Tab-separated table of C-alpha atoms in Angstrom:
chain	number	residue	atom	x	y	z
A	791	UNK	CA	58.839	-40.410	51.356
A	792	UNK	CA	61.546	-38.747	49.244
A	793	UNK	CA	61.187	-35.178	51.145
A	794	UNK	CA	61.135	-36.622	54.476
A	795	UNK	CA	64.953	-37.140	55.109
A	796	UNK	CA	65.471	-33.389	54.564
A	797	UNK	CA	63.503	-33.097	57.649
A	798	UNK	CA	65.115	-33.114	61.265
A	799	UNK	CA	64.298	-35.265	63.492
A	800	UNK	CA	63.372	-33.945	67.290
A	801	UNK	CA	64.398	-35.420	70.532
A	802	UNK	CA	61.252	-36.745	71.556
A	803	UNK	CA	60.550	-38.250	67.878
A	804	UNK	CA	64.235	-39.650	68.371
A	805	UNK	CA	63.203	-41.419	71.360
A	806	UNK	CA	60.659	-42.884	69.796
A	807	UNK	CA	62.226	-44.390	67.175
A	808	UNK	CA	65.262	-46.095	69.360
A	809	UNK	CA	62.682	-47.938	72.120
A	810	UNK	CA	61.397	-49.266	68.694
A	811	UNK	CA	64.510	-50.509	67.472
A	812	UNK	CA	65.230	-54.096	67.776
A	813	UNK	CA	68.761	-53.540	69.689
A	814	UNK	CA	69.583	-55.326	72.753
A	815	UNK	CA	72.406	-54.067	75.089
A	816	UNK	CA	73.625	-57.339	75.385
A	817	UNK	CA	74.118	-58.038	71.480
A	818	UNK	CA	76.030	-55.432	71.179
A	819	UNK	CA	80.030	-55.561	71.473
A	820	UNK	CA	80.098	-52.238	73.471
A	821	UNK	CA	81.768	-51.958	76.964
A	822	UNK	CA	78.826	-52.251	79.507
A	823	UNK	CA	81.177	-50.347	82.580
A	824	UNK	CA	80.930	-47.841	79.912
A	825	UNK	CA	77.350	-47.330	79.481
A	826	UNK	CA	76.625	-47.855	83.242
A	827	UNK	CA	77.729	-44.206	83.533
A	828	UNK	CA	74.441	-43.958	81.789
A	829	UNK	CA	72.543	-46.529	83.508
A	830	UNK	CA	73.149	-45.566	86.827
A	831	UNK	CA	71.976	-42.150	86.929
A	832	UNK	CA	68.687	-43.773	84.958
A	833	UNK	CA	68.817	-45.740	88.108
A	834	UNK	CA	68.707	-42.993	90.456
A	835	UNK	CA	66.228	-41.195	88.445
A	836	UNK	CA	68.542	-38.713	87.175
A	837	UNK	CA	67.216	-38.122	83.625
A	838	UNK	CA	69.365	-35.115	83.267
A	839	UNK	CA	72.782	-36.929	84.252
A	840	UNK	CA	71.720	-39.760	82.282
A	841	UNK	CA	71.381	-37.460	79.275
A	842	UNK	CA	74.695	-35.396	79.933
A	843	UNK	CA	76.595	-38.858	80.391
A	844	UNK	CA	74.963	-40.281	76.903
A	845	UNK	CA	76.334	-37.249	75.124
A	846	UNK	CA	79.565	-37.877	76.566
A	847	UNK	CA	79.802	-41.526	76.292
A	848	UNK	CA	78.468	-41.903	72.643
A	849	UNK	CA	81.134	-41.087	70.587
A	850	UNK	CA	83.263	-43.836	72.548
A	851	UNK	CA	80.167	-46.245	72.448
A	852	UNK	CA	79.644	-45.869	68.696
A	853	UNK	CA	83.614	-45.975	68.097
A	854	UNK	CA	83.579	-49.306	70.506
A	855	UNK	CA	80.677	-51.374	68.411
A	856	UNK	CA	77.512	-49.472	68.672
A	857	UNK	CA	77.728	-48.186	64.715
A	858	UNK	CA	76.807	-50.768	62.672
A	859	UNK	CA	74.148	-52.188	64.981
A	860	UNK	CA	72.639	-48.899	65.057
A	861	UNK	CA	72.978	-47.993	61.532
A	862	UNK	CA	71.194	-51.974	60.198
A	863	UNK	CA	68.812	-51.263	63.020
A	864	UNK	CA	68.052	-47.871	61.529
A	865	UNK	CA	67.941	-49.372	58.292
A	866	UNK	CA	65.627	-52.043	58.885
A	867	UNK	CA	63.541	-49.694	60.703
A	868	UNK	CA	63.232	-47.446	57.383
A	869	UNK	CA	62.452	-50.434	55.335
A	870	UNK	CA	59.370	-51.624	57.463
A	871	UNK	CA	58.268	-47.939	57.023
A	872	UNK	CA	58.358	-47.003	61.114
A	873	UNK	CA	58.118	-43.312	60.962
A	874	UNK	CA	61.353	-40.881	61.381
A	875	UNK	CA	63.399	-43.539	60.718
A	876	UNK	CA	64.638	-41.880	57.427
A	877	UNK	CA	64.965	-38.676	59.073
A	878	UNK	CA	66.793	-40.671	62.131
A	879	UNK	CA	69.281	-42.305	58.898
A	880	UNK	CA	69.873	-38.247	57.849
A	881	UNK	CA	70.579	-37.457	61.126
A	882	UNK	CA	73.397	-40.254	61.577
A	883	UNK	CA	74.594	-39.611	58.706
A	884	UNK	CA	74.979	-36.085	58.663
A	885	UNK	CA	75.901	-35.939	62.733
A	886	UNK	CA	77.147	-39.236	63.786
A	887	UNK	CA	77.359	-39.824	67.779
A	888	UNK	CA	77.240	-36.331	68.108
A	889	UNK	CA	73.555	-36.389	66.778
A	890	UNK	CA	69.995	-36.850	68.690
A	891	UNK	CA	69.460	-40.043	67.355
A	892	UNK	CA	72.531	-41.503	68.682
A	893	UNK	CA	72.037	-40.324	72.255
A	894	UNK	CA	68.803	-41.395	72.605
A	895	UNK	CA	70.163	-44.585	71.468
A	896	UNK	CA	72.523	-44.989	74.129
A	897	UNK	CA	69.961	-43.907	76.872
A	898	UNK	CA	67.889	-46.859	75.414
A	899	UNK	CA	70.581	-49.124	75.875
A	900	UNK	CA	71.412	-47.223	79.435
A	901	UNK	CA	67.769	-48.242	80.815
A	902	UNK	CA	68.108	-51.658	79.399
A	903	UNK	CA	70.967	-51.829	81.178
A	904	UNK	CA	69.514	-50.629	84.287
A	905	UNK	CA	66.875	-52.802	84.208
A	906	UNK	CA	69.034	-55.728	84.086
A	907	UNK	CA	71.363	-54.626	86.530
A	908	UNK	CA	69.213	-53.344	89.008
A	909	UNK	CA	72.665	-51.514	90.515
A	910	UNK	CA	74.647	-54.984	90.232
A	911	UNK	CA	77.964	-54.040	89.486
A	912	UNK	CA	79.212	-57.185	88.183
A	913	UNK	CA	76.106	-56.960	85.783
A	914	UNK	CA	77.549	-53.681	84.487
A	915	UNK	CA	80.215	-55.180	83.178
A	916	UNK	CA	82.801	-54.617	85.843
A	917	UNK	CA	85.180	-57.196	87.446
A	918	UNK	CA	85.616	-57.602	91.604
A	919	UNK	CA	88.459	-56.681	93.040
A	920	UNK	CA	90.550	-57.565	93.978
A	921	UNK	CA	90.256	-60.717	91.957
A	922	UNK	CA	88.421	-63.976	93.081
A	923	UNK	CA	91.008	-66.690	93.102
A	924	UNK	CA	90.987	-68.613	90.119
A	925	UNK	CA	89.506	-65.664	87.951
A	926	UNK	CA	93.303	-64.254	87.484
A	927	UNK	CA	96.424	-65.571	87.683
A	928	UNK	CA	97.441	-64.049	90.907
A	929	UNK	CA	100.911	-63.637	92.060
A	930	UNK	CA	101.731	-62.582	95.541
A	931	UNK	CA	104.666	-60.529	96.006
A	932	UNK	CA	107.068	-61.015	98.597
């Protein structure tokens, strides 16, 4: 297996790889209001906004938590001997959460997400407003 991390790794092998990882959206200390700019077009059946929002939002995701989870998920991955997952390592490595392997990552974690949520804000992470009493300290002004 020596040669095969010189080897890129396509999108659709990328995919692959990530619904195969054992990462759950909800183990992972990333900011799910975030990543619902991903799961909602997923939602809507927007594959293509769902893509251009992953490439936007990974480099914050990864930055906010996603790295290491990704990386030990990656590695455990390469140790059990799933295919591409050495390539997928290279990738990171050489690309970060600019690279395929990343985004298709975050889509993962977008249709988790989605499937969870099922358009729930609250689910996504976000907070109502304005606040239910008792969640905040609420001061009226006068």
């Amino acid at each position: 297996m020596a040669g095969k991390s010189s080897q890129k790794i396509t999108g659709a092998a990328a995919a692959e790889l990530a619904a195969r990882l054992d990462l759950n959206v909800h183990d992972i200390p990333i900011c799910l209001a975030c990543l619902s700019f991903v799961a909602l077009p997923i939602g809507s059946g927007d594959e293509r906004e769902a893509r251009s929002w992953a490439r936007r939002m990974a480099g914050d995701l990864w930055a906010e938590g996603l790295e290491q989870p990704a990386r030990l998920a990656l590695r455990r991955a390469q140790e059990a001997g799933v295919p591409d997952a050495e390539a997928a390592l290279a990738n990171v490595e050489a690309h970060g959460p600019r690279g395929v392997v990343v985004r298709e990552i975050v889509l993962r974690l977008g249709r988790q997400l989605d499937d969870h949520a099922r358009g729930d804000f609250l689910k996504m992470g976000f907070e109502p407003w304005p606040p239910r009493r008792g969640d905040w300290l609420v001061q009226r002004m006068e």
